[in-house]
């Protein structure tokens, strides 16, 4: 469907758009012998901003190689997400990126992909699986703002999510507000 949104049984499914991205990301599978995050010594520190949020920039969220499992997989390859990134799970974070709306209600965006770079998706550049965050806003949603970096505050979930045999996301944000 247009904008990565498909209806199934009357429900709009954001994940379908993400599945398409994940399928494209398979083209960037790491070469055998490439250093994986579990083997690398990556020092990651997150600065706290007012309100108790940790600043989780894409230079850190996407700053490690991730080998996407083959199509049909139901679980990830172990040890790829660095410990400091995993420790963000359930924490309040601030993430800055570019909005790609996938679900609108009453002119407001309820669900979208927050990507690290405006060239991703829109201009044919295939993003890596760790270069986007699936955001679901609480409340009525936010005004669509594209082509400019936007800050979002919320609770981050760091988990490998599979849908129909594809890894569709590493990060999901329960969006509280736009900065």
JSON list of N, CA, C and O in Angstrom, two decimals, residues 2-47:
[
{"chain": "A", "resi": 2, "resn": "UNK", "atom": "N", "xyz": [0.23, 2.36, -0.27]},
{"chain": "A", "resi": 2, "resn": "UNK", "atom": "CA", "xyz": [0.95, 3.63, -0.34]},
{"chain": "A", "resi": 2, "resn": "UNK", "atom": "C", "xyz": [1.49, 4.02, 1.03]},
{"chain": "A", "resi": 2, "resn": "UNK", "atom": "O", "xyz": [0.82, 3.89, 2.02]},
{"chain": "A", "resi": 3, "resn": "UNK", "atom": "N", "xyz": [2.73, 4.49, 1.06]},
{"chain": "A", "resi": 3, "resn": "UNK", "atom": "CA", "xyz": [3.34, 4.93, 2.31]},
{"chain": "A", "resi": 3, "resn": "UNK", "atom": "C", "xyz": [3.64, 3.79, 3.26]},
{"chain": "A", "resi": 3, "resn": "UNK", "atom": "O", "xyz": [3.86, 4.01, 4.43]},
{"chain": "A", "resi": 4, "resn": "UNK", "atom": "N", "xyz": [3.64, 2.56, 2.76]},
{"chain": "A", "resi": 4, "resn": "UNK", "atom": "CA", "xyz": [3.97, 1.43, 3.61]},
{"chain": "A", "resi": 4, "resn": "UNK", "atom": "C", "xyz": [2.84, 1.01, 4.52]},
{"chain": "A", "resi": 4, "resn": "UNK", "atom": "O", "xyz": [3.05, 0.31, 5.49]},
{"chain": "A", "resi": 5, "resn": "UNK", "atom": "N", "xyz": [1.61, 1.44, 4.24]},
{"chain": "A", "resi": 5, "resn": "UNK", "atom": "CA", "xyz": [0.49, 1.07, 5.10]},
{"chain": "A", "resi": 5, "resn": "UNK", "atom": "C", "xyz": [-0.43, 0.15, 4.33]},
{"chain": "A", "resi": 5, "resn": "UNK", "atom": "O", "xyz": [-0.80, 0.43, 3.20]},
{"chain": "A", "resi": 6, "resn": "UNK", "atom": "N", "xyz": [-0.80, -0.98, 4.93]},
{"chain": "A", "resi": 6, "resn": "UNK", "atom": "CA", "xyz": [-1.72, -1.92, 4.31]},
{"chain": "A", "resi": 6, "resn": "UNK", "atom": "C", "xyz": [-2.85, -2.22, 5.28]},
{"chain": "A", "resi": 6, "resn": "UNK", "atom": "O", "xyz": [-2.64, -2.27, 6.48]},
{"chain": "A", "resi": 7, "resn": "UNK", "atom": "N", "xyz": [-4.03, -2.42, 4.76]},
{"chain": "A", "resi": 7, "resn": "UNK", "atom": "CA", "xyz": [-5.14, -2.80, 5.63]},
{"chain": "A", "resi": 7, "resn": "UNK", "atom": "C", "xyz": [-5.27, -4.32, 5.61]},
{"chain": "A", "resi": 7, "resn": "UNK", "atom": "O", "xyz": [-5.15, -4.94, 4.57]},
{"chain": "A", "resi": 8, "resn": "UNK", "atom": "N", "xyz": [-5.47, -4.91, 6.77]},
{"chain": "A", "resi": 8, "resn": "UNK", "atom": "CA", "xyz": [-5.69, -6.34, 6.88]},
{"chain": "A", "resi": 8, "resn": "UNK", "atom": "C", "xyz": [-6.78, -6.52, 7.92]},
{"chain": "A", "resi": 8, "resn": "UNK", "atom": "O", "xyz": [-6.64, -6.08, 9.03]},
{"chain": "A", "resi": 9, "resn": "UNK", "atom": "N", "xyz": [-7.85, -7.19, 7.52]},
{"chain": "A", "resi": 9, "resn": "UNK", "atom": "CA", "xyz": [-8.99, -7.39, 8.41]},
{"chain": "A", "resi": 9, "resn": "UNK", "atom": "C", "xyz": [-9.46, -6.08, 9.00]},
{"chain": "A", "resi": 9, "resn": "UNK", "atom": "O", "xyz": [-9.81, -6.00, 10.17]},
{"chain": "A", "resi": 10, "resn": "UNK", "atom": "N", "xyz": [-9.44, -5.01, 8.19]},
{"chain": "A", "resi": 10, "resn": "UNK", "atom": "CA", "xyz": [-9.93, -3.72, 8.64]},
{"chain": "A", "resi": 10, "resn": "UNK", "atom": "C", "xyz": [-8.97, -2.94, 9.52]},
{"chain": "A", "resi": 10, "resn": "UNK", "atom": "O", "xyz": [-9.27, -1.83, 9.90]},
{"chain": "A", "resi": 11, "resn": "UNK", "atom": "N", "xyz": [-7.84, -3.48, 9.86]},
{"chain": "A", "resi": 11, "resn": "UNK", "atom": "CA", "xyz": [-6.89, -2.79, 10.75]},
{"chain": "A", "resi": 11, "resn": "UNK", "atom": "C", "xyz": [-5.70, -2.29, 9.94]},
{"chain": "A", "resi": 11, "resn": "UNK", "atom": "O", "xyz": [-5.18, -3.00, 9.11]},
{"chain": "A", "resi": 12, "resn": "UNK", "atom": "N", "xyz": [-5.30, -1.07, 10.20]},
{"chain": "A", "resi": 12, "resn": "UNK", "atom": "CA", "xyz": [-4.11, -0.54, 9.52]},
{"chain": "A", "resi": 12, "resn": "UNK", "atom": "C", "xyz": [-2.89, -1.10, 10.21]},
{"chain": "A", "resi": 12, "resn": "UNK", "atom": "O", "xyz": [-2.78, -1.08, 11.43]},
{"chain": "A", "resi": 13, "resn": "UNK", "atom": "N", "xyz": [-1.98, -1.63, 9.43]},
{"chain": "A", "resi": 13, "resn": "UNK", "atom": "CA", "xyz": [-0.81, -2.30, 10.00]},
{"chain": "A", "resi": 13, "resn": "UNK", "atom": "C", "xyz": [0.47, -1.57, 9.62]},
{"chain": "A", "resi": 13, "resn": "UNK", "atom": "O", "xyz": [0.89, -1.65, 8.48]},
{"chain": "A", "resi": 14, "resn": "UNK", "atom": "N", "xyz": [1.05, -0.89, 10.57]},
{"chain": "A", "resi": 14, "resn": "UNK", "atom": "CA", "xyz": [2.31, -0.19, 10.35]},
{"chain": "A", "resi": 14, "resn": "UNK", "atom": "C", "xyz": [3.40, -1.16, 9.97]},
{"chain": "A", "resi": 14, "resn": "UNK", "atom": "O", "xyz": [4.25, -0.87, 9.15]},
{"chain": "A", "resi": 15, "resn": "UNK", "atom": "N", "xyz": [3.37, -2.33, 10.57]},
{"chain": "A", "resi": 15, "resn": "UNK", "atom": "CA", "xyz": [4.45, -3.29, 10.43]},
{"chain": "A", "resi": 15, "resn": "UNK", "atom": "C", "xyz": [4.69, -3.66, 8.97]},
{"chain": "A", "resi": 15, "resn": "UNK", "atom": "O", "xyz": [5.81, -3.92, 8.58]},
{"chain": "A", "resi": 16, "resn": "UNK", "atom": "N", "xyz": [3.66, -3.62, 8.14]},
{"chain": "A", "resi": 16, "resn": "UNK", "atom": "CA", "xyz": [3.85, -4.00, 6.74]},
{"chain": "A", "resi": 16, "resn": "UNK", "atom": "C", "xyz": [4.88, -3.12, 6.06]},
{"chain": "A", "resi": 16, "resn": "UNK", "atom": "O", "xyz": [5.70, -3.61, 5.30]},
{"chain": "A", "resi": 17, "resn": "UNK", "atom": "N", "xyz": [4.85, -1.81, 6.33]},
{"chain": "A", "resi": 17, "resn": "UNK", "atom": "CA", "xyz": [5.84, -0.92, 5.76]},
{"chain": "A", "resi": 17, "resn": "UNK", "atom": "C", "xyz": [7.23, -1.25, 6.27]},
{"chain": "A", "resi": 17, "resn": "UNK", "atom": "O", "xyz": [8.21, -1.17, 5.54]},
{"chain": "A", "resi": 18, "resn": "UNK", "atom": "N", "xyz": [7.31, -1.62, 7.53]},
{"chain": "A", "resi": 18, "resn": "UNK", "atom": "CA", "xyz": [8.59, -1.97, 8.12]},
{"chain": "A", "resi": 18, "resn": "UNK", "atom": "C", "xyz": [9.10, -3.28, 7.54]},
{"chain": "A", "resi": 18, "resn": "UNK", "atom": "O", "xyz": [10.29, -3.45, 7.31]},
{"chain": "A", "resi": 19, "resn": "UNK", "atom": "N", "xyz": [8.18, -4.23, 7.27]},
{"chain": "A", "resi": 19, "resn": "UNK", "atom": "CA", "xyz": [8.58, -5.50, 6.66]},
{"chain": "A", "resi": 19, "resn": "UNK", "atom": "C", "xyz": [9.24, -5.24, 5.32]},
{"chain": "A", "resi": 19, "resn": "UNK", "atom": "O", "xyz": [10.27, -5.84, 5.00]},
{"chain": "A", "resi": 20, "resn": "UNK", "atom": "N", "xyz": [8.70, -4.30, 4.55]},
{"chain": "A", "resi": 20, "resn": "UNK", "atom": "CA", "xyz": [9.30, -3.97, 3.25]},
{"chain": "A", "resi": 20, "resn": "UNK", "atom": "C", "xyz": [10.71, -3.44, 3.45]},
{"chain": "A", "resi": 20, "resn": "UNK", "atom": "O", "xyz": [11.63, -3.82, 2.73]},
{"chain": "A", "resi": 21, "resn": "UNK", "atom": "N", "xyz": [10.90, -2.57, 4.45]},
{"chain": "A", "resi": 21, "resn": "UNK", "atom": "CA", "xyz": [12.24, -2.05, 4.73]},
{"chain": "A", "resi": 21, "resn": "UNK", "atom": "C", "xyz": [13.17, -3.17, 5.17]},
{"chain": "A", "resi": 21, "resn": "UNK", "atom": "O", "xyz": [14.32, -3.23, 4.76]},
{"chain": "A", "resi": 22, "resn": "UNK", "atom": "N", "xyz": [12.68, -4.06, 6.03]},
{"chain": "A", "resi": 22, "resn": "UNK", "atom": "CA", "xyz": [13.50, -5.16, 6.52]},
{"chain": "A", "resi": 22, "resn": "UNK", "atom": "C", "xyz": [13.92, -6.07, 5.37]},
{"chain": "A", "resi": 22, "resn": "UNK", "atom": "O", "xyz": [15.05, -6.54, 5.32]},
{"chain": "A", "resi": 23, "resn": "UNK", "atom": "N", "xyz": [13.00, -6.32, 4.45]},
{"chain": "A", "resi": 23, "resn": "UNK", "atom": "CA", "xyz": [13.33, -7.14, 3.30]},
{"chain": "A", "resi": 23, "resn": "UNK", "atom": "C", "xyz": [14.44, -6.51, 2.47]},
{"chain": "A", "resi": 23, "resn": "UNK", "atom": "O", "xyz": [15.36, -7.18, 2.03]},
{"chain": "A", "resi": 24, "resn": "UNK", "atom": "N", "xyz": [14.38, -5.19, 2.31]},
{"chain": "A", "resi": 24, "resn": "UNK", "atom": "CA", "xyz": [15.44, -4.49, 1.59]},
{"chain": "A", "resi": 24, "resn": "UNK", "atom": "C", "xyz": [16.74, -4.54, 2.36]},
{"chain": "A", "resi": 24, "resn": "UNK", "atom": "O", "xyz": [17.82, -4.63, 1.79]},
{"chain": "A", "resi": 25, "resn": "UNK", "atom": "N", "xyz": [16.65, -4.47, 3.69]},
{"chain": "A", "resi": 25, "resn": "UNK", "atom": "CA", "xyz": [17.86, -4.46, 4.51]},
{"chain": "A", "resi": 25, "resn": "UNK", "atom": "C", "xyz": [18.62, -5.78, 4.43]},
{"chain": "A", "resi": 25, "resn": "UNK", "atom": "O", "xyz": [19.80, -5.83, 4.74]},
{"chain": "A", "resi": 26, "resn": "UNK", "atom": "N", "xyz": [17.94, -6.84, 4.00]},
{"chain": "A", "resi": 26, "resn": "UNK", "atom": "CA", "xyz": [18.61, -8.13, 3.87]},
{"chain": "A", "resi": 26, "resn": "UNK", "atom": "C", "xyz": [19.77, -8.05, 2.88]},
{"chain": "A", "resi": 26, "resn": "UNK", "atom": "O", "xyz": [20.72, -8.80, 2.97]},
{"chain": "A", "resi": 27, "resn": "UNK", "atom": "N", "xyz": [19.69, -7.10, 1.96]},
{"chain": "A", "resi": 27, "resn": "UNK", "atom": "CA", "xyz": [20.76, -6.94, 0.98]},
{"chain": "A", "resi": 27, "resn": "UNK", "atom": "C", "xyz": [22.07, -6.51, 1.65]},
{"chain": "A", "resi": 27, "resn": "UNK", "atom": "O", "xyz": [23.13, -6.72, 1.10]},
{"chain": "A", "resi": 28, "resn": "UNK", "atom": "N", "xyz": [21.98, -5.94, 2.86]},
{"chain": "A", "resi": 28, "resn": "UNK", "atom": "CA", "xyz": [23.17, -5.47, 3.55]},
{"chain": "A", "resi": 28, "resn": "UNK", "atom": "C", "xyz": [23.67, -6.40, 4.63]},
{"chain": "A", "resi": 28, "resn": "UNK", "atom": "O", "xyz": [24.25, -5.96, 5.60]},
{"chain": "A", "resi": 29, "resn": "UNK", "atom": "N", "xyz": [23.44, -7.69, 4.48]},
{"chain": "A", "resi": 29, "resn": "UNK", "atom": "CA", "xyz": [23.86, -8.67, 5.49]},
{"chain": "A", "resi": 29, "resn": "UNK", "atom": "C", "xyz": [25.38, -8.64, 5.62]},
{"chain": "A", "resi": 29, "resn": "UNK", "atom": "O", "xyz": [26.10, -8.54, 4.63]},
{"chain": "A", "resi": 30, "resn": "UNK", "atom": "N", "xyz": [25.86, -8.72, 6.85]},
{"chain": "A", "resi": 30, "resn": "UNK", "atom": "CA", "xyz": [27.30, -8.66, 7.12]},
{"chain": "A", "resi": 30, "resn": "UNK", "atom": "C", "xyz": [28.02, -9.84, 6.48]},
{"chain": "A", "resi": 30, "resn": "UNK", "atom": "O", "xyz": [27.49, -10.94, 6.40]},
{"chain": "A", "resi": 31, "resn": "UNK", "atom": "N", "xyz": [29.23, -9.58, 6.03]},
{"chain": "A", "resi": 31, "resn": "UNK", "atom": "CA", "xyz": [30.05, -10.63, 5.43]},
{"chain": "A", "resi": 31, "resn": "UNK", "atom": "C", "xyz": [30.54, -11.59, 6.51]},
{"chain": "A", "resi": 31, "resn": "UNK", "atom": "O", "xyz": [30.72, -11.18, 7.66]},
{"chain": "A", "resi": 32, "resn": "UNK", "atom": "N", "xyz": [30.76, -12.87, 6.16]},
{"chain": "A", "resi": 32, "resn": "UNK", "atom": "CA", "xyz": [31.29, -13.80, 7.16]},
{"chain": "A", "resi": 32, "resn": "UNK", "atom": "C", "xyz": [32.60, -13.28, 7.74]},
{"chain": "A", "resi": 32, "resn": "UNK", "atom": "O", "xyz": [33.43, -12.76, 7.02]},
{"chain": "A", "resi": 33, "resn": "UNK", "atom": "N", "xyz": [32.74, -13.40, 9.05]},
{"chain": "A", "resi": 33, "resn": "UNK", "atom": "CA", "xyz": [33.95, -12.95, 9.72]},
{"chain": "A", "resi": 33, "resn": "UNK", "atom": "C", "xyz": [33.94, -11.48, 10.11]},
{"chain": "A", "resi": 33, "resn": "UNK", "atom": "O", "xyz": [34.85, -11.01, 10.76]},
{"chain": "A", "resi": 34, "resn": "UNK", "atom": "N", "xyz": [32.91, -10.73, 9.72]},
{"chain": "A", "resi": 34, "resn": "UNK", "atom": "CA", "xyz": [32.84, -9.33, 10.09]},
{"chain": "A", "resi": 34, "resn": "UNK", "atom": "C", "xyz": [32.64, -9.24, 11.61]},
{"chain": "A", "resi": 34, "resn": "UNK", "atom": "O", "xyz": [31.93, -10.04, 12.19]},
{"chain": "A", "resi": 35, "resn": "UNK", "atom": "N", "xyz": [33.27, -8.26, 12.23]},
{"chain": "A", "resi": 35, "resn": "UNK", "atom": "CA", "xyz": [33.16, -8.10, 13.69]},
{"chain": "A", "resi": 35, "resn": "UNK", "atom": "C", "xyz": [31.73, -7.76, 14.05]},
{"chain": "A", "resi": 35, "resn": "UNK", "atom": "O", "xyz": [31.13, -6.86, 13.47]},
{"chain": "A", "resi": 36, "resn": "UNK", "atom": "N", "xyz": [31.17, -8.50, 15.00]},
{"chain": "A", "resi": 36, "resn": "UNK", "atom": "CA", "xyz": [29.81, -8.27, 15.46]},
{"chain": "A", "resi": 36, "resn": "UNK", "atom": "C", "xyz": [29.86, -7.51, 16.77]},
{"chain": "A", "resi": 36, "resn": "UNK", "atom": "O", "xyz": [30.84, -7.53, 17.49]},
{"chain": "A", "resi": 37, "resn": "UNK", "atom": "N", "xyz": [28.74, -6.84, 17.10]},
{"chain": "A", "resi": 37, "resn": "UNK", "atom": "CA", "xyz": [28.69, -5.98, 18.29]},
{"chain": "A", "resi": 37, "resn": "UNK", "atom": "C", "xyz": [29.06, -6.73, 19.56]},
{"chain": "A", "resi": 37, "resn": "UNK", "atom": "O", "xyz": [29.69, -6.18, 20.43]},
{"chain": "A", "resi": 38, "resn": "UNK", "atom": "N", "xyz": [28.65, -7.99, 19.69]},
{"chain": "A", "resi": 38, "resn": "UNK", "atom": "CA", "xyz": [28.92, -8.75, 20.89]},
{"chain": "A", "resi": 38, "resn": "UNK", "atom": "C", "xyz": [30.41, -8.99, 21.09]},
{"chain": "A", "resi": 38, "resn": "UNK", "atom": "O", "xyz": [30.85, -9.26, 22.20]},
{"chain": "A", "resi": 39, "resn": "UNK", "atom": "N", "xyz": [31.20, -8.89, 20.02]},
{"chain": "A", "resi": 39, "resn": "UNK", "atom": "CA", "xyz": [32.62, -9.14, 20.09]},
{"chain": "A", "resi": 39, "resn": "UNK", "atom": "C", "xyz": [33.43, -7.84, 20.16]},
{"chain": "A", "resi": 39, "resn": "UNK", "atom": "O", "xyz": [34.60, -7.86, 20.48]},
{"chain": "A", "resi": 40, "resn": "UNK", "atom": "N", "xyz": [32.80, -6.72, 19.85]},
{"chain": "A", "resi": 40, "resn": "UNK", "atom": "CA", "xyz": [33.51, -5.45, 19.81]},
{"chain": "A", "resi": 40, "resn": "UNK", "atom": "C", "xyz": [33.45, -4.79, 21.19]},
{"chain": "A", "resi": 40, "resn": "UNK", "atom": "O", "xyz": [32.52, -4.99, 21.95]},
{"chain": "A", "resi": 41, "resn": "UNK", "atom": "N", "xyz": [34.48, -4.00, 21.49]},
{"chain": "A", "resi": 41, "resn": "UNK", "atom": "CA", "xyz": [34.44, -3.24, 22.74]},
{"chain": "A", "resi": 41, "resn": "UNK", "atom": "C", "xyz": [33.99, -1.83, 22.40]},
{"chain": "A", "resi": 41, "resn": "UNK", "atom": "O", "xyz": [34.77, -0.99, 21.98]},
{"chain": "A", "resi": 42, "resn": "UNK", "atom": "N", "xyz": [32.69, -1.60, 22.48]},
{"chain": "A", "resi": 42, "resn": "UNK", "atom": "CA", "xyz": [32.10, -0.32, 22.13]},
{"chain": "A", "resi": 42, "resn": "UNK", "atom": "C", "xyz": [31.76, 0.40, 23.43]},
{"chain": "A", "resi": 42, "resn": "UNK", "atom": "O", "xyz": [31.06, -0.14, 24.28]},
{"chain": "A", "resi": 43, "resn": "UNK", "atom": "N", "xyz": [32.28, 1.63, 23.60]},
{"chain": "A", "resi": 43, "resn": "UNK", "atom": "CA", "xyz": [31.98, 2.40, 24.80]},
{"chain": "A", "resi": 43, "resn": "UNK", "atom": "C", "xyz": [30.84, 3.36, 24.46]},
{"chain": "A", "resi": 43, "resn": "UNK", "atom": "O", "xyz": [31.00, 4.26, 23.64]},
{"chain": "A", "resi": 44, "resn": "UNK", "atom": "N", "xyz": [29.70, 3.14, 25.08]},
{"chain": "A", "resi": 44, "resn": "UNK", "atom": "CA", "xyz": [28.53, 3.97, 24.82]},
{"chain": "A", "resi": 44, "resn": "UNK", "atom": "C", "xyz": [28.07, 4.61, 26.12]},
{"chain": "A", "resi": 44, "resn": "UNK", "atom": "O", "xyz": [27.86, 3.93, 27.11]},
{"chain": "A", "resi": 45, "resn": "UNK", "atom": "N", "xyz": [27.93, 5.93, 26.09]},
{"chain": "A", "resi": 45, "resn": "UNK", "atom": "CA", "xyz": [27.40, 6.64, 27.24]},
{"chain": "A", "resi": 45, "resn": "UNK", "atom": "C", "xyz": [26.29, 7.54, 26.75]},
{"chain": "A", "resi": 45, "resn": "UNK", "atom": "O", "xyz": [26.37, 8.11, 25.67]},
{"chain": "A", "resi": 46, "resn": "UNK", "atom": "N", "xyz": [25.25, 7.68, 27.56]},
{"chain": "A", "resi": 46, "resn": "UNK", "atom": "CA", "xyz": [24.09, 8.47, 27.18]},
{"chain": "A", "resi": 46, "resn": "UNK", "atom": "C", "xyz": [23.93, 9.63, 28.16]},
{"chain": "A", "resi": 46, "resn": "UNK", "atom": "O", "xyz": [23.90, 9.42, 29.36]},
{"chain": "A", "resi": 47, "resn": "UNK", "atom": "N", "xyz": [23.85, 10.84, 27.63]},
{"chain": "A", "resi": 47, "resn": "UNK", "atom": "CA", "xyz": [23.71, 12.05, 28.42]},
{"chain": "A", "resi": 47, "resn": "UNK", "atom": "C", "xyz": [22.26, 12.20, 28.85]},
{"chain": "A", "resi": 47, "resn": "UNK", "atom": "O", "xyz": [21.34, 12.01, 28.05]}
]
